[in-house]
Amino acid sequence: MPHIVILDAAGTSQRRLLYEEQEKWKKQGYLPGGLVQDGTTWQDLLASGATRGLFSEKNYLVVEEAEKLGKFPEALCGELESSPGNTVLLLLYKKSWGGFLPPPAKKACVFRKAESFPRWGRERIEGIRKKASEEGLLLSPEALAFVSDRFEDPEEIRGELKKLSLAFYEKPLSLKEVTSLSVDEGEKDLLHFLDALCYGKTAETLRGLKNLRARQPFLFVLTSLYNRARVGMYMALYPGGSAREEALRSIGARNYQIRMGQEIVRRYPRKAIFDFMARLAFLSVAEKAGVGPGWRGLEMGLLRFFDTLDKR
């Protein structure tokens, strides 16, 4: 009788989990059992496992989009093996699999869950730090925050930490070292531009804007600037407490973004922040309508914003 393994993951994490599971069964002497055709039912799969007419002595079979099989028939739960036999079914669901298996079937199945990281906050930073440590890598707090902010997909984070571990030399990598290894020149220019704005470095920001004009599309830079400054706007709107935490959580603000938002609030007046955000929104709408002032309008908006520095 078949033994079922549920691979609980999505996207690139699901593919990695599938690869790892296939390798595990191969090492135990199991061979691939072919493809599941459209229209296959649970009865077909269980009958194939019982007769082994389509299988070698020990095999595993990958079932993509297992939700197409429908709900597992409760009357057949006794046909499942809770420990590996000659046939192993590796099931991948695009939807939540819980509703497709009755309780008796769940008891007989094995579940493999992909590694993931919390969406935000200290828990996310701690999860990335632990994973880096597993790779023999130490990162400064600023570098950890950068990795957390820049990479969303768990597989991207895993890959980046593995890459950075090759540059490890017995001390924590700094933010500067990580950005030099993780981003191309265009991205570095954009990051420096955004950080300089947050710290109120007028000359640096304007130099960065000049470099970006030659390398990046206007709307891309405008959107990046809006997303960075938006965190500061919410922090100015909610000076503290649970309301601020809830607002930041609602927009998915990460640690590094929050830190830069604090720099904005520290340096610029509350009204100036709101006016600057309104200016960025206007520039975006006007540009999409084909009547905006473009780079010149953004430069003027930056100069007005800088004129309010330390006038809180």
mmCIF file of C-alpha atoms in Angstrom:
data_model
loop_
_atom_site.group_PDB
_atom_site.id
_atom_site.type_symbol
_atom_site.label_atom_id
_atom_site.label_comp_id
_atom_site.label_asym_id
_atom_site.label_seq_id
_atom_site.Cartn_x
_atom_site.Cartn_y
_atom_site.Cartn_z
ATOM 1 C CA MET A 1 0.000 0.000 0.000
ATOM 2 C CA PRO A 2 1.237 3.575 -0.662
ATOM 3 C CA HIS A 3 2.878 5.803 1.894
ATOM 4 C CA ILE A 4 1.941 9.506 1.463
ATOM 5 C CA VAL A 5 4.266 12.459 2.050
ATOM 6 C CA ILE A 6 2.732 15.954 1.917
ATOM 7 C CA LEU A 7 5.197 18.678 0.868
ATOM 8 C CA ASP A 8 3.932 21.808 2.603
ATOM 9 C CA ALA A 9 5.550 24.741 0.779
ATOM 10 C CA ALA A 10 4.990 27.228 -2.022
ATOM 11 C CA GLY A 11 6.932 28.805 -4.886
ATOM 12 C CA THR A 12 10.669 28.234 -5.006
ATOM 13 C CA SER A 13 10.629 26.721 -1.509
ATOM 14 C CA GLN A 14 8.336 23.961 -2.765
ATOM 15 C CA ARG A 15 10.754 23.058 -5.567
ATOM 16 C CA ARG A 16 13.698 22.895 -3.172
ATOM 17 C CA LEU A 17 11.723 20.764 -0.729
ATOM 18 C CA LEU A 18 10.696 18.430 -3.562
ATOM 19 C CA TYR A 19 14.304 18.093 -4.726
ATOM 20 C CA GLU A 20 15.512 17.300 -1.194
ATOM 21 C CA GLU A 21 12.738 14.735 -0.713
ATOM 22 C CA GLN A 22 13.475 13.044 -4.048
ATOM 23 C CA GLU A 23 17.168 12.808 -3.186
ATOM 24 C CA LYS A 24 16.313 11.284 0.189
ATOM 25 C CA TRP A 25 14.216 8.520 -1.342
ATOM 26 C CA LYS A 26 16.756 7.834 -4.085
ATOM 27 C CA LYS A 27 19.402 7.213 -1.417
ATOM 28 C CA GLN A 28 17.037 4.686 0.146
ATOM 29 C CA GLY A 29 16.810 2.776 -3.143
ATOM 30 C CA TYR A 30 13.555 4.230 -4.477
ATOM 31 C CA LEU A 31 13.246 5.009 -8.193
ATOM 32 C CA PRO A 32 11.009 7.585 -9.950
ATOM 33 C CA GLY A 33 7.634 6.090 -10.785
ATOM 34 C CA GLY A 34 6.598 8.135 -13.795
ATOM 35 C CA LEU A 35 4.014 10.859 -14.247
ATOM 36 C CA VAL A 36 0.454 11.130 -13.010
ATOM 37 C CA GLN A 37 -1.916 11.718 -15.906
ATOM 38 C CA ASP A 38 -4.821 14.145 -15.838
ATOM 39 C CA GLY A 39 -7.971 12.403 -14.714
ATOM 40 C CA THR A 40 -6.156 10.079 -12.325
ATOM 41 C CA THR A 41 -8.158 9.351 -9.187
ATOM 42 C CA TRP A 42 -7.206 8.282 -5.664
ATOM 43 C CA GLN A 43 -8.521 4.849 -6.501
ATOM 44 C CA ASP A 44 -6.149 4.671 -9.502
ATOM 45 C CA LEU A 45 -3.132 5.624 -7.389
ATOM 46 C CA LEU A 46 -3.923 3.178 -4.612
ATOM 47 C CA ALA A 47 -4.631 0.364 -7.072
ATOM 48 C CA SER A 48 -1.304 1.010 -8.828
ATOM 49 C CA GLY A 49 0.515 0.895 -5.517
ATOM 50 C CA ALA A 50 -1.211 -2.313 -4.516
ATOM 51 C CA THR A 51 -0.536 -4.230 -7.748
ATOM 52 C CA ARG A 52 2.799 -2.529 -8.578
ATOM 53 C CA GLY A 53 1.867 -3.097 -12.211
ATOM 54 C CA LEU A 54 3.238 0.308 -13.180
ATOM 55 C CA PHE A 55 6.076 0.429 -10.656
ATOM 56 C CA SER A 56 9.431 -1.063 -9.892
ATOM 57 C CA GLU A 57 10.049 -2.873 -6.584
ATOM 58 C CA LYS A 58 10.560 0.393 -4.664
ATOM 59 C CA ASN A 59 9.453 3.673 -6.186
ATOM 60 C CA TYR A 60 8.314 7.200 -5.442
ATOM 61 C CA LEU A 61 5.751 9.095 -7.461
ATOM 62 C CA VAL A 62 5.465 12.906 -7.595
ATOM 63 C CA VAL A 63 1.874 14.144 -7.746
ATOM 64 C CA GLU A 64 1.772 17.788 -8.873
ATOM 65 C CA GLU A 65 -1.399 19.808 -8.209
ATOM 66 C CA ALA A 66 -2.672 17.039 -5.966
ATOM 67 C CA GLU A 67 -5.874 19.004 -5.326
ATOM 68 C CA LYS A 68 -7.066 17.713 -8.740
ATOM 69 C CA LEU A 69 -7.414 14.279 -7.140
ATOM 70 C CA GLY A 70 -10.169 15.710 -4.973
ATOM 71 C CA LYS A 71 -10.822 14.805 -1.368
ATOM 72 C CA PHE A 72 -9.314 11.540 -0.194
ATOM 73 C CA PRO A 73 -12.100 8.959 0.231
ATOM 74 C CA GLU A 74 -12.509 8.246 3.929
ATOM 75 C CA ALA A 75 -13.401 4.647 3.125
ATOM 76 C CA LEU A 76 -9.897 4.132 1.718
ATOM 77 C CA CYS A 77 -7.954 5.475 4.718
ATOM 78 C CA GLY A 78 -7.203 1.903 5.776
ATOM 79 C CA GLU A 79 -5.307 1.420 2.503
ATOM 80 C CA LEU A 80 -2.517 3.845 3.527
ATOM 81 C CA GLU A 81 0.735 2.881 5.183
ATOM 82 C CA SER A 82 2.047 5.112 7.963
ATOM 83 C CA SER A 83 5.617 3.927 7.328
ATOM 84 C CA PRO A 84 7.405 3.625 3.974
ATOM 85 C CA GLY A 85 6.567 0.575 1.927
ATOM 86 C CA ASN A 86 7.271 -0.159 -1.706
ATOM 87 C CA THR A 87 5.425 2.926 -2.996
ATOM 88 C CA VAL A 88 5.770 6.515 -1.767
ATOM 89 C CA LEU A 89 3.511 9.297 -3.047
ATOM 90 C CA LEU A 90 4.965 12.814 -2.853
ATOM 91 C CA LEU A 91 2.017 15.217 -2.965
ATOM 92 C CA LEU A 92 2.274 18.896 -3.865
ATOM 93 C CA TYR A 93 -0.724 21.183 -3.453
ATOM 94 C CA LYS A 94 -1.194 24.650 -4.922
ATOM 95 C CA LYS A 95 -4.001 25.240 -2.433
ATOM 96 C CA SER A 96 -4.129 24.526 1.273
ATOM 97 C CA TRP A 97 -4.130 20.742 1.537
ATOM 98 C CA GLY A 98 -5.959 20.460 4.885
ATOM 99 C CA GLY A 99 -9.453 20.249 3.404
ATOM 100 C CA PHE A 100 -8.516 17.410 1.045
ATOM 101 C CA LEU A 101 -7.603 14.867 3.715
ATOM 102 C CA PRO A 102 -9.930 13.473 6.379
ATOM 103 C CA PRO A 103 -8.476 13.070 9.926
ATOM 104 C CA PRO A 104 -7.741 9.314 9.576
ATOM 105 C CA ALA A 105 -5.743 9.969 6.380
ATOM 106 C CA LYS A 106 -3.789 12.787 8.015
ATOM 107 C CA LYS A 107 -2.718 10.427 10.792
ATOM 108 C CA ALA A 108 -1.207 8.072 8.211
ATOM 109 C CA CYS A 109 0.602 10.805 6.248
ATOM 110 C CA VAL A 110 4.010 12.376 6.795
ATOM 111 C CA PHE A 111 4.309 16.150 6.435
ATOM 112 C CA ARG A 112 7.417 18.011 5.285
ATOM 113 C CA LYS A 113 7.338 21.778 5.786
ATOM 114 C CA ALA A 114 9.721 24.141 3.986
ATOM 115 C CA GLU A 115 11.908 26.445 6.009
ATOM 116 C CA SER A 116 10.560 29.982 6.118
ATOM 117 C CA PHE A 117 11.232 33.256 7.876
ATOM 118 C CA PRO A 118 8.760 35.450 9.805
ATOM 119 C CA ARG A 119 7.342 38.305 7.752
ATOM 120 C CA TRP A 120 8.792 41.116 9.826
ATOM 121 C CA GLY A 121 10.107 42.274 13.181
ATOM 122 C CA ARG A 122 12.695 40.869 15.536
ATOM 123 C CA GLU A 123 11.600 37.315 14.833
ATOM 124 C CA ARG A 124 12.493 37.710 11.145
ATOM 125 C CA ILE A 125 15.914 39.174 11.959
ATOM 126 C CA GLU A 126 16.588 36.379 14.459
ATOM 127 C CA GLY A 127 15.565 33.727 11.918
ATOM 128 C CA ILE A 128 17.967 35.152 9.328
ATOM 129 C CA ARG A 129 20.736 35.437 11.926
ATOM 130 C CA LYS A 130 20.335 31.766 12.872
ATOM 131 C CA LYS A 131 20.389 30.695 9.232
ATOM 132 C CA ALA A 132 23.514 32.779 8.636
ATOM 133 C CA SER A 133 25.123 31.135 11.653
ATOM 134 C CA GLU A 134 24.377 27.711 10.164
ATOM 135 C CA GLU A 135 26.344 28.832 7.103
ATOM 136 C CA GLY A 136 29.243 29.903 9.336
ATOM 137 C CA LEU A 137 28.456 33.559 8.646
ATOM 138 C CA LEU A 138 28.339 36.548 10.991
ATOM 139 C CA LEU A 139 26.529 39.747 9.960
ATOM 140 C CA SER A 140 26.414 43.118 11.689
ATOM 141 C CA PRO A 141 22.939 44.309 12.842
ATOM 142 C CA GLU A 142 22.822 46.755 9.919
ATOM 143 C CA ALA A 143 23.761 44.020 7.437
ATOM 144 C CA LEU A 144 21.108 41.692 8.866
ATOM 145 C CA ALA A 145 18.490 44.421 8.489
ATOM 146 C CA PHE A 146 19.581 45.004 4.892
ATOM 147 C CA VAL A 147 19.257 41.303 3.961
ATOM 148 C CA SER A 148 15.840 41.201 5.660
ATOM 149 C CA ASP A 149 14.604 44.246 3.716
ATOM 150 C CA ARG A 150 16.059 43.427 0.319
ATOM 151 C CA PHE A 151 15.120 39.769 -0.053
ATOM 152 C CA GLU A 152 11.547 38.545 0.325
ATOM 153 C CA ASP A 153 11.608 34.942 -0.912
ATOM 154 C CA PRO A 154 13.080 32.447 1.615
ATOM 155 C CA GLU A 155 15.085 30.782 -1.141
ATOM 156 C CA GLU A 156 16.614 34.114 -2.120
ATOM 157 C CA ILE A 157 17.658 34.649 1.482
ATOM 158 C CA ARG A 158 19.167 31.159 1.717
ATOM 159 C CA GLY A 159 21.075 31.684 -1.536
ATOM 160 C CA GLU A 160 22.336 35.110 -0.517
ATOM 161 C CA LEU A 161 23.581 33.885 2.865
ATOM 162 C CA LYS A 162 25.366 30.986 1.191
ATOM 163 C CA LYS A 163 27.019 33.417 -1.232
ATOM 164 C CA LEU A 164 28.041 35.825 1.530
ATOM 165 C CA SER A 165 29.512 32.965 3.554
ATOM 166 C CA LEU A 166 32.179 32.615 0.865
ATOM 167 C CA ALA A 167 33.458 36.084 1.797
ATOM 168 C CA PHE A 168 33.441 35.481 5.546
ATOM 169 C CA TYR A 169 36.687 36.218 7.333
ATOM 170 C CA GLU A 170 36.129 35.604 11.058
ATOM 171 C CA LYS A 171 34.328 38.834 11.881
ATOM 172 C CA PRO A 172 30.837 40.174 11.187
ATOM 173 C CA LEU A 173 30.349 41.524 7.688
ATOM 174 C CA SER A 174 29.355 45.189 7.725
ATOM 175 C CA LEU A 175 26.510 46.800 5.796
ATOM 176 C CA LYS A 176 29.028 48.273 3.354
ATOM 177 C CA GLU A 177 30.616 44.886 2.708
ATOM 178 C CA VAL A 178 27.267 43.163 2.233
ATOM 179 C CA THR A 179 25.929 45.785 -0.177
ATOM 180 C CA SER A 180 29.151 45.614 -2.187
ATOM 181 C CA LEU A 181 28.644 41.863 -2.578
ATOM 182 C CA SER A 182 24.867 41.849 -2.997
ATOM 183 C CA VAL A 183 23.948 44.695 -5.323
ATOM 184 C CA ASP A 184 25.086 46.044 -8.672
ATOM 185 C CA GLU A 185 26.261 49.603 -9.267
ATOM 186 C CA GLY A 186 22.798 50.880 -10.183
ATOM 187 C CA GLU A 187 21.289 49.508 -6.994
ATOM 188 C CA LYS A 188 24.155 50.925 -4.927
ATOM 189 C CA ASP A 189 23.493 54.377 -6.350
ATOM 190 C CA LEU A 190 19.815 54.088 -5.469
ATOM 191 C CA LEU A 191 20.503 52.875 -1.916
ATOM 192 C CA HIS A 192 23.026 55.646 -1.293
ATOM 193 C CA PHE A 193 20.566 58.212 -2.679
ATOM 194 C CA LEU A 194 17.732 57.023 -0.411
ATOM 195 C CA ASP A 195 19.934 56.821 2.689
ATOM 196 C CA ALA A 196 21.411 60.265 2.048
ATOM 197 C CA LEU A 197 17.908 61.748 1.894
ATOM 198 C CA CYS A 198 16.992 60.143 5.225
ATOM 199 C CA TYR A 199 20.131 61.513 6.879
ATOM 200 C CA GLY A 200 19.551 64.977 5.430
ATOM 201 C CA LYS A 201 22.741 64.969 3.323
ATOM 202 C CA THR A 202 21.793 67.497 0.677
ATOM 203 C CA ALA A 203 24.885 67.427 -1.542
ATOM 204 C CA GLU A 204 25.100 63.618 -1.456
ATOM 205 C CA THR A 205 21.438 63.236 -2.351
ATOM 206 C CA LEU A 206 21.662 65.608 -5.308
ATOM 207 C CA ARG A 207 24.816 63.898 -6.593
ATOM 208 C CA GLY A 208 22.988 60.597 -6.299
ATOM 209 C CA LEU A 209 20.034 61.984 -8.211
ATOM 210 C CA LYS A 210 22.351 63.043 -11.019
ATOM 211 C CA ASN A 211 23.811 59.532 -11.256
ATOM 212 C CA LEU A 212 20.394 57.914 -11.203
ATOM 213 C CA ARG A 213 19.127 60.088 -14.059
ATOM 214 C CA ALA A 214 21.681 58.421 -16.313
ATOM 215 C CA ARG A 215 20.969 54.856 -15.156
ATOM 216 C CA GLN A 216 17.429 54.372 -13.916
ATOM 217 C CA PRO A 217 13.886 55.088 -15.199
ATOM 218 C CA PHE A 218 12.257 58.090 -13.544
ATOM 219 C CA LEU A 219 9.194 56.246 -12.217
ATOM 220 C CA PHE A 220 11.358 53.494 -10.714
ATOM 221 C CA VAL A 221 13.377 56.052 -8.734
ATOM 222 C CA LEU A 222 10.235 57.976 -7.781
ATOM 223 C CA THR A 223 8.494 54.842 -6.512
ATOM 224 C CA SER A 224 11.563 53.750 -4.537
ATOM 225 C CA LEU A 225 11.770 57.190 -2.939
ATOM 226 C CA TYR A 226 8.059 57.169 -2.119
ATOM 227 C CA ASN A 227 8.282 53.734 -0.490
ATOM 228 C CA ARG A 228 11.244 54.796 1.635
ATOM 229 C CA ALA A 229 9.724 58.128 2.727
ATOM 230 C CA ARG A 230 6.304 56.559 3.339
ATOM 231 C CA VAL A 231 7.628 54.808 6.456
ATOM 232 C CA GLY A 232 8.706 58.194 7.844
ATOM 233 C CA MET A 233 5.262 59.610 7.020
ATOM 234 C CA TYR A 234 3.506 56.911 9.039
ATOM 235 C CA MET A 235 5.912 57.423 11.919
ATOM 236 C CA ALA A 236 5.177 61.162 11.844
ATOM 237 C CA LEU A 237 1.445 60.473 11.673
ATOM 238 C CA TYR A 238 1.595 58.098 14.653
ATOM 239 C CA PRO A 239 4.244 59.393 17.090
ATOM 240 C CA GLY A 240 4.375 56.144 19.078
ATOM 241 C CA GLY A 241 2.586 53.341 20.836
ATOM 242 C CA SER A 242 0.527 50.473 19.478
ATOM 243 C CA ALA A 243 -1.028 52.649 16.734
ATOM 244 C CA ARG A 244 2.412 53.232 15.190
ATOM 245 C CA GLU A 245 3.302 49.541 15.433
ATOM 246 C CA GLU A 246 0.044 48.555 13.764
ATOM 247 C CA ALA A 247 0.503 51.147 10.992
ATOM 248 C CA LEU A 248 4.056 49.965 10.269
ATOM 249 C CA ARG A 249 2.957 46.355 10.320
ATOM 250 C CA SER A 250 0.143 47.122 7.860
ATOM 251 C CA ILE A 251 2.601 48.433 5.257
ATOM 252 C CA GLY A 252 5.108 45.649 5.904
ATOM 253 C CA ALA A 253 7.876 47.985 7.098
ATOM 254 C CA ARG A 254 11.093 46.141 7.915
ATOM 255 C CA ASN A 255 13.746 46.971 10.511
ATOM 256 C CA TYR A 256 16.070 48.900 8.215
ATOM 257 C CA GLN A 257 13.196 50.873 6.717
ATOM 258 C CA ILE A 258 11.966 51.735 10.213
ATOM 259 C CA ARG A 259 15.445 52.872 11.190
ATOM 260 C CA MET A 260 15.613 55.154 8.163
ATOM 261 C CA GLY A 261 12.084 56.383 8.891
ATOM 262 C CA GLN A 262 13.259 57.411 12.338
ATOM 263 C CA GLU A 263 16.044 59.436 10.730
ATOM 264 C CA ILE A 264 13.490 61.252 8.566
ATOM 265 C CA VAL A 265 11.264 62.073 11.543
ATOM 266 C CA ARG A 266 14.285 63.218 13.539
ATOM 267 C CA ARG A 267 15.436 65.693 10.881
ATOM 268 C CA TYR A 268 12.387 66.970 9.010
ATOM 269 C CA PRO A 269 9.253 68.755 10.319
ATOM 270 C CA ARG A 270 6.049 66.761 10.367
ATOM 271 C CA LYS A 271 4.269 69.066 7.884
ATOM 272 C CA ALA A 272 7.284 68.998 5.546
ATOM 273 C CA ILE A 273 7.138 65.214 5.436
ATOM 274 C CA PHE A 274 3.450 65.256 4.501
ATOM 275 C CA ASP A 275 4.012 67.959 1.868
ATOM 276 C CA PHE A 276 6.921 66.000 0.377
ATOM 277 C CA MET A 277 4.828 62.833 0.119
ATOM 278 C CA ALA A 278 2.035 64.775 -1.571
ATOM 279 C CA ARG A 279 4.596 66.173 -4.018
ATOM 280 C CA LEU A 280 5.854 62.675 -4.862
ATOM 281 C CA ALA A 281 2.282 61.455 -5.416
ATOM 282 C CA PHE A 282 1.606 64.409 -7.741
ATOM 283 C CA LEU A 283 4.803 63.745 -9.729
ATOM 284 C CA SER A 284 3.821 60.099 -10.173
ATOM 285 C CA VAL A 285 0.307 60.864 -11.417
ATOM 286 C CA ALA A 286 1.528 63.644 -13.712
ATOM 287 C CA GLU A 287 4.301 61.466 -15.166
ATOM 288 C CA LYS A 288 1.884 58.626 -15.934
ATOM 289 C CA ALA A 289 -0.427 61.143 -17.620
ATOM 290 C CA GLY A 290 2.464 62.411 -19.733
ATOM 291 C CA VAL A 291 2.335 65.968 -18.385
ATOM 292 C CA GLY A 292 4.760 65.783 -15.456
ATOM 293 C CA PRO A 293 7.931 67.845 -14.972
ATOM 294 C CA GLY A 294 9.975 64.660 -14.507
ATOM 295 C CA TRP A 295 13.466 64.844 -13.047
ATOM 296 C CA ARG A 296 13.351 68.629 -12.803
ATOM 297 C CA GLY A 297 10.191 68.462 -10.701
ATOM 298 C CA LEU A 298 11.726 65.849 -8.410
ATOM 299 C CA GLU A 299 14.841 67.956 -7.939
ATOM 300 C CA MET A 300 12.738 70.977 -6.993
ATOM 301 C CA GLY A 301 10.764 68.866 -4.537
ATOM 302 C CA LEU A 302 13.975 67.634 -2.923
ATOM 303 C CA LEU A 303 15.342 71.168 -2.580
ATOM 304 C CA ARG A 304 12.148 72.331 -0.865
ATOM 305 C CA PHE A 305 12.297 69.343 1.452
ATOM 306 C CA PHE A 306 15.933 69.997 2.342
ATOM 307 C CA ASP A 307 15.098 73.640 3.065
ATOM 308 C CA THR A 308 13.053 72.441 6.040
ATOM 309 C CA LEU A 309 15.913 70.517 7.637
ATOM 310 C CA ASP A 310 16.301 71.055 11.388
ATOM 311 C CA LYS A 311 13.310 73.442 11.463
ATOM 312 C CA ARG A 312 11.223 71.127 13.633
#
